[in-house]
Short mmCIF file of C-alpha atoms and ligand atoms in Angstrom, two decimals:
data_model
loop_
_atom_site.label_atom_id
_atom_site.label_comp_id
_atom_site.label_asym_id
_atom_site.label_seq_id
_atom_site.Cartn_x
_atom_site.Cartn_y
_atom_site.Cartn_z
CA MET W 514 25.34 0.62 -9.49
CA SER W 515 23.87 -1.65 -12.09
CA TYR W 516 22.28 -4.77 -10.68
CA LYS W 517 22.05 -8.20 -12.20
CA VAL W 518 18.50 -8.47 -10.81
CA LYS W 519 16.67 -5.18 -10.38
CA PHE W 520 14.11 -4.63 -7.66
CA VAL W 521 11.66 -3.52 -10.36
CA ASP W 522 12.12 -2.93 -14.06
CA PRO W 523 9.39 -0.57 -15.36
CA GLY W 524 10.97 -0.41 -18.83
CA ARG W 525 10.74 -4.18 -19.21
CA LEU W 526 7.14 -4.19 -18.03
CA TYR W 527 6.32 -1.47 -20.55
CA ARG W 528 7.78 -3.57 -23.35
CA MET W 529 5.65 -6.54 -22.23
CA ILE W 530 2.38 -4.66 -22.90
CA LYS W 531 3.69 -1.90 -25.16
CA GLU W 532 1.05 -2.21 -27.86
CA GLU W 533 -1.85 -1.64 -25.51
CA LEU W 534 -0.17 1.15 -23.59
CA ASP W 535 0.80 2.89 -26.82
CA ALA W 536 -2.77 2.57 -28.10
CA ALA W 537 -4.09 4.13 -24.88
CA TYR W 538 -1.56 6.96 -25.21
CA PHE W 539 -2.49 7.66 -28.84
CA GLU W 540 -6.18 7.68 -28.06
CA VAL W 541 -5.82 10.13 -25.18
CA MET W 542 -3.40 12.39 -27.05
CA SER W 543 -5.23 12.46 -30.33
CA LYS W 544 -8.57 13.23 -28.72
CA GLY W 545 -7.01 15.72 -26.31
CA ASP W 546 -8.73 13.92 -23.42
CA LEU W 547 -6.56 15.27 -20.63
CA ILE W 548 -8.68 16.07 -17.58
CA ASP W 549 -11.71 14.28 -16.15
CA ARG W 550 -12.83 12.46 -19.28
CA GLY W 551 -14.19 9.06 -20.20
CA GLN W 552 -10.96 7.16 -19.54
CA LEU W 553 -10.98 8.27 -15.91
CA ARG W 554 -14.59 7.27 -15.43
CA GLN W 555 -13.99 3.93 -17.13
CA PHE W 556 -11.03 3.19 -14.89
CA GLU W 557 -13.00 4.18 -11.80
CA GLU W 558 -15.81 1.83 -12.76
CA ASN W 559 -13.40 -1.05 -13.35
CA LEU W 560 -11.47 -0.38 -10.16
CA ALA W 561 -14.65 -0.33 -8.04
CA ALA W 562 -15.75 -3.63 -9.61
CA PHE W 563 -12.31 -5.15 -8.99
CA VAL W 564 -12.24 -4.09 -5.33
CA GLY W 565 -15.92 -4.87 -4.74
CA THR W 566 -17.27 -1.41 -3.87
CA LYS W 567 -19.95 0.78 -5.40
CA TYR W 568 -17.63 3.70 -6.10
CA ALA W 569 -14.04 4.55 -6.89
CA VAL W 570 -12.74 8.11 -7.14
CA GLY W 571 -9.38 8.72 -8.85
CA LEU W 572 -6.98 11.04 -7.03
CA ASN W 573 -3.42 12.25 -7.36
CA SER W 574 -1.78 9.87 -4.91
CA GLY W 575 -2.24 7.48 -2.02
CA TYR W 576 -1.51 10.35 0.33
CA ASP W 577 -4.39 12.34 -1.19
CA ALA W 578 -6.68 9.34 -0.76
CA LEU W 579 -5.82 9.21 2.96
CA HIS W 580 -6.07 12.96 3.39
CA VAL W 581 -9.43 13.27 1.60
CA SER W 582 -10.68 10.29 3.63
CA MET W 583 -9.75 12.05 6.86
CA ARG W 584 -11.72 15.09 5.72
CA ALA W 585 -14.68 13.00 4.55
CA ALA W 586 -14.78 11.43 8.02
CA ARG W 587 -14.64 14.96 9.51
CA ILE W 588 -11.49 14.20 11.47
CA GLY W 589 -9.79 17.38 12.63
CA PRO W 590 -8.29 19.27 15.57
CA GLY W 591 -9.08 17.66 18.91
CA ASP W 592 -9.42 14.18 17.36
CA ALA W 593 -6.99 11.29 17.58
CA VAL W 594 -6.46 8.48 15.08
CA ILE W 595 -4.79 5.10 15.60
CA VAL W 596 -2.08 4.29 13.04
CA PRO W 597 0.56 1.54 12.91
CA ALA W 598 4.10 2.36 14.06
CA HIS W 599 5.43 0.46 11.04
CA THR W 600 4.11 1.97 7.81
CA PHE W 601 4.99 4.50 5.16
CA LEU W 602 4.93 7.95 6.73
CA ALA W 603 2.01 9.15 4.52
CA THR W 604 -0.44 7.17 6.68
CA CYS W 605 0.51 9.25 9.69
CA SER W 606 0.98 12.55 7.80
CA ALA W 607 -2.63 12.46 6.57
CA VAL W 608 -3.71 12.51 10.22
CA VAL W 609 -1.31 15.26 11.27
CA ASN W 610 -2.16 17.43 8.26
CA VAL W 611 -5.84 17.68 9.22
CA GLY W 612 -4.79 18.84 12.69
CA ALA W 613 -5.52 15.53 14.45
CA LYS W 614 -3.21 13.51 16.70
CA PRO W 615 -1.78 10.19 15.52
CA VAL W 616 -1.71 7.47 18.17
CA LEU W 617 0.93 4.96 17.11
CA VAL W 618 0.44 1.27 17.84
CA ASP W 619 2.98 -1.52 17.39
CA VAL W 620 2.59 -4.19 14.72
CA GLY W 621 2.66 -7.98 14.90
CA LYS W 622 4.77 -10.65 13.21
CA ASP W 623 2.82 -10.16 9.97
CA PHE W 624 3.92 -6.47 9.90
CA ASN W 625 0.32 -5.28 10.39
CA ILE W 626 -1.23 -3.45 13.32
CA ALA W 627 -1.48 -5.65 16.44
CA CYS W 628 -5.11 -5.85 17.48
CA ASP W 629 -4.30 -6.67 21.12
CA LYS W 630 -2.27 -3.49 21.31
CA VAL W 631 -5.08 -1.50 19.67
CA GLU W 632 -7.45 -2.74 22.36
CA GLU W 633 -4.98 -1.86 25.12
CA VAL W 634 -4.75 1.70 23.80
CA LEU W 635 -8.52 2.03 23.51
CA GLU W 636 -9.05 0.64 27.02
CA SER W 637 -6.63 3.12 28.54
CA ALA W 638 -8.13 5.92 26.43
CA ILE W 639 -11.53 5.29 28.04
CA CYS W 640 -9.98 6.21 31.39
CA ASN W 641 -8.66 9.45 29.93
CA PRO W 642 -11.35 12.10 29.56
CA GLN W 643 -9.20 14.09 27.15
CA SER W 644 -8.79 11.27 24.69
CA GLU W 645 -10.79 11.61 21.51
CA ILE W 646 -9.85 8.58 19.45
CA LYS W 647 -12.23 8.79 16.50
CA ALA W 648 -10.72 6.58 13.85
CA ILE W 649 -8.26 3.83 13.01
CA ILE W 650 -6.20 3.41 9.87
CA PRO W 651 -5.18 -0.23 9.49
CA VAL W 652 -2.50 -0.58 6.82
CA HIS W 653 -2.44 -3.73 4.69
CA LEU W 654 1.29 -3.95 4.29
CA SER W 655 3.10 -5.67 1.43
CA GLY W 656 0.01 -7.36 -0.01
CA TYR W 657 -1.29 -8.98 3.19
CA MET W 658 -4.29 -7.59 4.99
CA ALA W 659 -4.55 -6.53 8.60
CA ASP W 660 -7.01 -8.56 10.67
CA MET W 661 -10.08 -6.74 9.36
CA PRO W 662 -12.76 -9.01 10.85
CA ARG W 663 -11.35 -8.23 14.30
CA ILE W 664 -10.67 -4.56 13.54
CA MET W 665 -14.25 -4.05 12.36
CA LYS W 666 -15.53 -5.55 15.63
CA ILE W 667 -13.23 -3.32 17.68
CA ALA W 668 -14.33 -0.29 15.64
CA GLU W 669 -17.97 -1.08 16.27
CA ARG W 670 -17.40 -1.48 20.00
CA TYR W 671 -15.50 1.82 20.29
CA ASN W 672 -17.41 3.68 17.62
CA LEU W 673 -14.41 4.31 15.39
CA VAL W 674 -14.32 5.23 11.73
CA VAL W 675 -12.19 2.77 9.76
CA ILE W 676 -10.07 4.09 6.89
CA GLU W 677 -8.12 1.31 5.15
CA ASP W 678 -4.67 2.16 3.91
CA ALA W 679 -4.70 -0.45 1.15
CA CYS W 680 -1.96 1.23 -0.88
CA GLN W 681 0.12 -1.95 -0.89
CA SER W 682 -2.62 -4.54 -1.26
CA LEU W 683 -4.69 -4.22 -4.41
CA GLY W 684 -6.23 -7.60 -5.16
CA SER W 685 -5.80 -9.00 -1.65
CA GLY W 686 -8.71 -10.11 0.49
CA ILE W 687 -9.98 -12.06 3.48
CA ASP W 688 -12.51 -14.81 2.82
CA GLY W 689 -13.02 -13.31 -0.61
CA LYS W 690 -13.83 -9.79 0.62
CA GLY W 691 -11.44 -7.39 -1.05
CA ALA W 692 -8.97 -5.05 0.60
CA GLY W 693 -10.39 -1.55 0.42
CA SER W 694 -14.02 -2.67 0.71
CA TRP W 695 -14.26 -2.96 4.51
CA GLY W 696 -13.90 0.53 5.91
CA LEU W 697 -15.51 3.88 5.16
CA THR W 698 -12.89 4.17 2.44
CA GLY W 699 -10.10 2.10 0.95
CA CYS W 700 -7.09 4.22 -0.03
CA TRP W 701 -4.98 3.31 -3.05
CA SER W 702 -1.66 4.37 -4.46
CA PHE W 703 -0.65 3.89 -8.08
CA TYR W 704 2.91 4.99 -7.50
CA PRO W 705 4.94 3.37 -10.32
CA PHE W 706 6.32 0.50 -8.22
CA LYS W 707 2.98 -0.56 -6.79
CA ILE W 708 1.26 -3.77 -7.84
CA LEU W 709 -0.81 -1.54 -10.14
CA GLY W 710 1.58 1.26 -10.94
CA GLY W 711 1.10 4.25 -13.22
CA TYR W 712 3.72 6.27 -15.06
CA GLY W 713 3.79 8.96 -12.40
CA ASP W 714 1.85 9.49 -9.21
CA GLY W 715 -1.75 8.39 -8.85
CA GLY W 716 -4.23 7.19 -6.28
CA ALA W 717 -7.88 6.54 -5.53
CA ILE W 718 -10.51 6.06 -2.89
CA THR W 719 -12.97 3.17 -2.99
CA THR W 720 -16.15 3.36 -0.94
CA ASN W 721 -19.74 2.16 -0.70
CA ASP W 722 -20.90 5.49 0.70
CA PRO W 723 -22.39 7.79 -1.98
CA ASP W 724 -21.82 10.90 0.16
CA VAL W 725 -18.14 10.08 0.59
CA ALA W 726 -17.75 9.47 -3.14
CA LEU W 727 -19.45 12.78 -3.92
CA PHE W 728 -17.35 14.61 -1.35
CA ALA W 729 -14.12 13.19 -2.83
CA ARG W 730 -15.24 14.04 -6.39
CA ARG W 731 -15.81 17.64 -5.36
CA MET W 732 -12.75 18.01 -3.16
CA ARG W 733 -10.39 16.75 -5.86
CA TYR W 734 -11.64 19.62 -7.99
CA ASN W 735 -11.18 22.46 -5.49
CA GLY W 736 -14.58 21.76 -3.96
CA GLU W 737 -16.46 22.32 -7.21
CA ASP W 738 -19.45 20.37 -8.41
CA ARG W 739 -18.55 20.02 -12.09
CA ASP W 740 -22.19 19.88 -13.20
CA THR W 741 -23.43 23.02 -11.46
CA GLY W 742 -20.23 25.01 -10.90
CA GLU W 743 -21.15 25.37 -7.22
CA TYR W 744 -18.27 25.25 -4.71
CA HIS W 745 -19.08 22.99 -1.78
CA GLY W 746 -16.04 23.76 0.33
CA HIS W 747 -12.35 24.56 0.14
CA GLY W 748 -10.85 21.61 -1.67
CA PHE W 749 -7.67 20.65 -3.45
CA THR W 750 -6.33 20.01 -6.91
CA CYS W 751 -5.83 16.28 -6.67
CA LEU W 752 -7.50 14.60 -9.60
CA LEU W 753 -6.06 11.46 -11.20
CA ASP W 754 -4.81 12.46 -14.66
CA ASN W 755 -6.83 11.08 -17.54
CA LEU W 756 -3.70 9.73 -19.23
CA GLN W 757 -2.67 7.86 -16.08
CA ALA W 758 -6.19 6.47 -15.76
CA ALA W 759 -5.99 5.16 -19.33
CA PHE W 760 -2.65 3.43 -18.60
CA LEU W 761 -3.90 2.04 -15.29
CA ASP W 762 -7.01 0.66 -16.95
CA VAL W 763 -4.85 -1.31 -19.39
CA LYS W 764 -2.76 -2.69 -16.54
CA LEU W 765 -5.79 -3.49 -14.37
CA ARG W 766 -6.88 -6.03 -16.98
CA TYR W 767 -3.61 -7.93 -16.39
CA LEU W 768 -3.73 -7.77 -12.63
CA PRO W 769 -5.35 -11.18 -11.87
CA GLU W 770 -2.74 -12.86 -14.10
CA TRP W 771 0.09 -10.80 -12.56
CA ILE W 772 -1.01 -11.68 -9.03
CA LYS W 773 -0.81 -15.36 -9.97
CA ARG W 774 2.74 -14.82 -11.18
CA ARG W 775 3.69 -13.04 -7.94
CA LYS W 776 2.26 -15.94 -5.94
CA ALA W 777 4.23 -18.42 -8.04
CA ILE W 778 7.46 -16.50 -7.35
CA ALA W 779 6.61 -16.48 -3.64
CA VAL W 780 6.12 -20.26 -3.71
CA ARG W 781 9.51 -20.64 -5.38
CA TYR W 782 11.23 -18.46 -2.77
CA ARG W 783 9.53 -20.43 -0.03
CA GLN W 784 10.53 -23.83 -1.43
CA ALA W 785 14.12 -22.73 -1.83
CA LEU W 786 14.68 -20.71 1.35
CA SER W 787 12.48 -22.05 4.13
CA ASP W 788 15.22 -24.33 5.53
CA LEU W 789 17.41 -21.32 6.47
CA PRO W 790 16.78 -20.92 10.19
CA ASP W 791 17.84 -17.27 10.39
CA LEU W 792 15.49 -16.16 7.66
CA LEU W 793 11.86 -15.38 8.44
CA LEU W 794 9.75 -15.61 5.29
CA PRO W 795 6.43 -13.79 4.76
CA HIS W 796 4.14 -16.82 4.80
CA TYR W 797 1.53 -16.74 7.53
CA ASP W 798 -0.79 -19.54 6.38
CA ARG W 799 -3.82 -18.03 8.02
CA ALA W 800 -7.08 -19.52 6.76
CA GLY W 801 -9.01 -17.13 4.52
CA PHE W 802 -6.20 -14.54 4.33
CA ASP W 803 -4.84 -14.00 0.86
CA HIS W 804 -1.36 -12.63 0.12
CA VAL W 805 -0.68 -10.89 -3.20
CA TYR W 806 3.00 -10.17 -2.49
CA GLN W 807 3.28 -6.51 -3.37
CA ASN W 808 6.54 -7.06 -1.52
CA TYR W 809 8.36 -10.21 -0.53
CA THR W 810 9.83 -8.96 2.71
CA VAL W 811 12.02 -11.35 4.67
CA ARG W 812 13.60 -10.79 8.06
CA SER W 813 17.24 -11.58 8.70
CA THR W 814 18.75 -11.03 12.13
CA GLN W 815 21.90 -10.05 10.26
CA GLY W 816 20.18 -6.90 8.98
CA ASP W 817 22.48 -4.70 6.92
CA GLU W 818 25.10 -7.39 6.57
CA PHE W 819 22.53 -9.52 4.75
CA SER W 820 21.08 -6.74 2.58
CA GLU W 821 24.50 -5.31 1.69
CA TYR W 822 25.73 -8.76 0.68
CA LEU W 823 22.78 -9.16 -1.69
CA LYS W 824 23.41 -5.76 -3.23
CA ALA W 825 27.15 -6.40 -3.57
CA ASN W 826 26.29 -9.58 -5.45
CA GLY W 827 23.99 -7.91 -7.94
CA VAL W 828 20.58 -8.27 -6.28
CA GLU W 829 18.76 -5.01 -5.70
CA VAL W 830 16.82 -5.13 -2.42
CA LEU W 831 14.86 -2.61 -0.38
CA THR W 832 15.21 -2.18 3.38
CA GLN W 833 12.20 -0.08 4.27
CA PHE W 834 12.44 1.21 6.88
CA ARG W 835 15.71 0.95 8.81
CA LYS W 836 14.82 4.02 10.84
CA PRO W 837 11.21 3.94 12.11
CA TYR W 838 9.37 7.12 11.18
CA TYR W 839 8.63 8.10 14.78
CA ARG W 840 12.37 8.39 15.39
CA HIS W 841 12.75 11.25 12.92
CA GLU W 842 13.03 14.23 15.22
CA ALA W 843 11.38 16.77 12.96
CA LEU W 844 8.13 14.79 12.99
CA ASN W 845 7.71 15.30 16.71
CA LEU W 846 5.87 12.03 17.34
CA ASP W 847 5.44 10.06 20.58
CA ASP W 848 7.72 7.04 20.78
CA ARG W 849 5.94 4.93 23.40
CA GLY W 850 8.19 1.93 22.68
CA PHE W 851 7.31 -0.40 19.81
CA PRO W 852 9.46 -3.53 20.16
CA GLU W 853 8.17 -5.41 17.10
CA THR W 854 8.58 -2.36 14.87
CA GLU W 855 12.10 -1.88 16.21
CA ALA W 856 13.04 -5.50 15.45
CA ILE W 857 11.42 -5.39 12.02
CA SER W 858 13.27 -2.17 11.18
CA ARG W 859 16.62 -3.79 11.96
CA GLU W 860 15.86 -6.97 10.03
CA VAL W 861 13.71 -6.18 6.97
CA CYS W 862 14.85 -6.89 3.48
CA SER W 863 12.51 -7.02 0.49
CA LEU W 864 13.69 -9.35 -2.26
CA PRO W 865 12.90 -8.61 -5.93
CA MET W 866 9.21 -9.41 -6.53
CA ASN W 867 7.56 -8.29 -9.71
CA VAL W 868 5.95 -9.73 -12.81
CA GLU W 869 8.79 -8.77 -15.07
CA LEU W 870 11.24 -11.07 -13.23
CA THR W 871 12.34 -14.15 -15.16
CA SER W 872 12.55 -17.54 -13.47
CA GLU W 873 16.34 -17.46 -14.00
CA GLU W 874 16.50 -14.17 -12.10
CA VAL W 875 14.46 -15.63 -9.24
CA ASP W 876 16.89 -18.56 -9.13
CA TYR W 877 19.81 -16.15 -9.09
CA VAL W 878 18.34 -14.28 -6.09
CA ILE W 879 17.90 -17.62 -4.31
CA SER W 880 21.48 -18.64 -5.01
CA VAL W 881 22.84 -15.35 -3.61
CA VAL W 882 20.72 -15.62 -0.47
CA ARG W 883 21.90 -19.18 0.08
CA SER W 884 25.51 -18.26 -0.52
CA PHE W 885 25.26 -15.59 2.22
CA TYR W 886 24.32 -18.26 4.71
CA ARG W 887 27.01 -20.64 3.51
CA LYS W 888 29.80 -18.16 3.98
C1 LIG F 1486 1.27 1.97 2.98
C2 LIG F 1486 1.29 3.21 2.15
N1 LIG F 1486 0.53 4.25 2.50
C3 LIG F 1486 0.51 5.36 1.76
C4 LIG F 1486 1.28 5.50 0.63
C5 LIG F 1486 1.26 6.80 -0.10
O1 LIG F 1486 1.00 6.66 -1.45
P1 LIG F 1486 1.57 7.74 -2.50
O2 LIG F 1486 3.03 7.56 -2.58
O3 LIG F 1486 0.84 7.43 -3.75
O4 LIG F 1486 1.19 9.08 -1.95
C6 LIG F 1486 2.08 4.43 0.22
C7 LIG F 1486 2.90 4.47 -1.01
O5 LIG F 1486 3.89 4.95 -1.22
C8 LIG F 1486 2.10 3.27 1.01
O6 LIG F 1486 2.90 2.23 0.69
#
């Protein structure tokens, strides 16, 4: 189906900055700089500065960033890790794939892990001698951060490693401290539709810990130290491609401007839709908490009826995730009952939100939403 307003339009975005992307492509191709060259290091330096950490290490994907972080924190069989019940499955898979047990916790109205519920789980774990909760992975969903000041306090009290899944929140922060700079690592995805998207898969870790950065640099290269040739363990092939790094570095320069544009679109949606009583908009107005609107996810109690109406009228929307991941039988996960996640799953609908949207397209989305509620 061809939509009047697409959820994202990577071709249009390419045309907006074509000259610079083409120049980056020609430089990489003509020099033959394909693997682990200057463009990667340059991007890593700029990413670390943007996030506010000492190091950034480019990897193949957000999943790899989470997986390598688990290994850097020495999480493995016998350990348990707290993850939100509402997130992209990769958060949980990184835990399972190192042999550890994910402990799912419900989220709050802001779609992020509910700290009260985290504390409940940790309190009851204390009474269970077999429980080995070692870490927590707060996910900063849709461009809005989990309550990191509180999570850091909880982690200190219970001696937990904190790995931030910041894949959806590049550029966000709390009181000026960037997403991905709070925990042992911040994990990033440069999947094409992310706020900073490549032209294929990509990811990174940010960290202030030199040992973690070194570990990730070696592990992404099958455990090898590239200077000495020594293998320091069984690693993976999960290096960010040099060409992707060159593209991402071009786009990173635009990010502050693009975030402003996203915020302006969010303001427009808010002005035009906040009088609709059925529609819950993603504005939390919490002092110090920034929102960069990777996604503009609304909640409508009319669920599929609402999202299907938008699609039928030419507006491409996303409804991630109608079926919570813990309900997929093959994953074999404990469903301890997560009422907020269940409600969110029925109601979510992400409206088009990207820098390539024109103001006329935003107005069109608004008119379709309003016409649904008039009918
Ligand atoms: C919250 C979250 N975690 C992890 C990932 C995994 O990233 P990737 O697709 O780059 O592996 C994504 C992105 O898709 C994500 O949105």
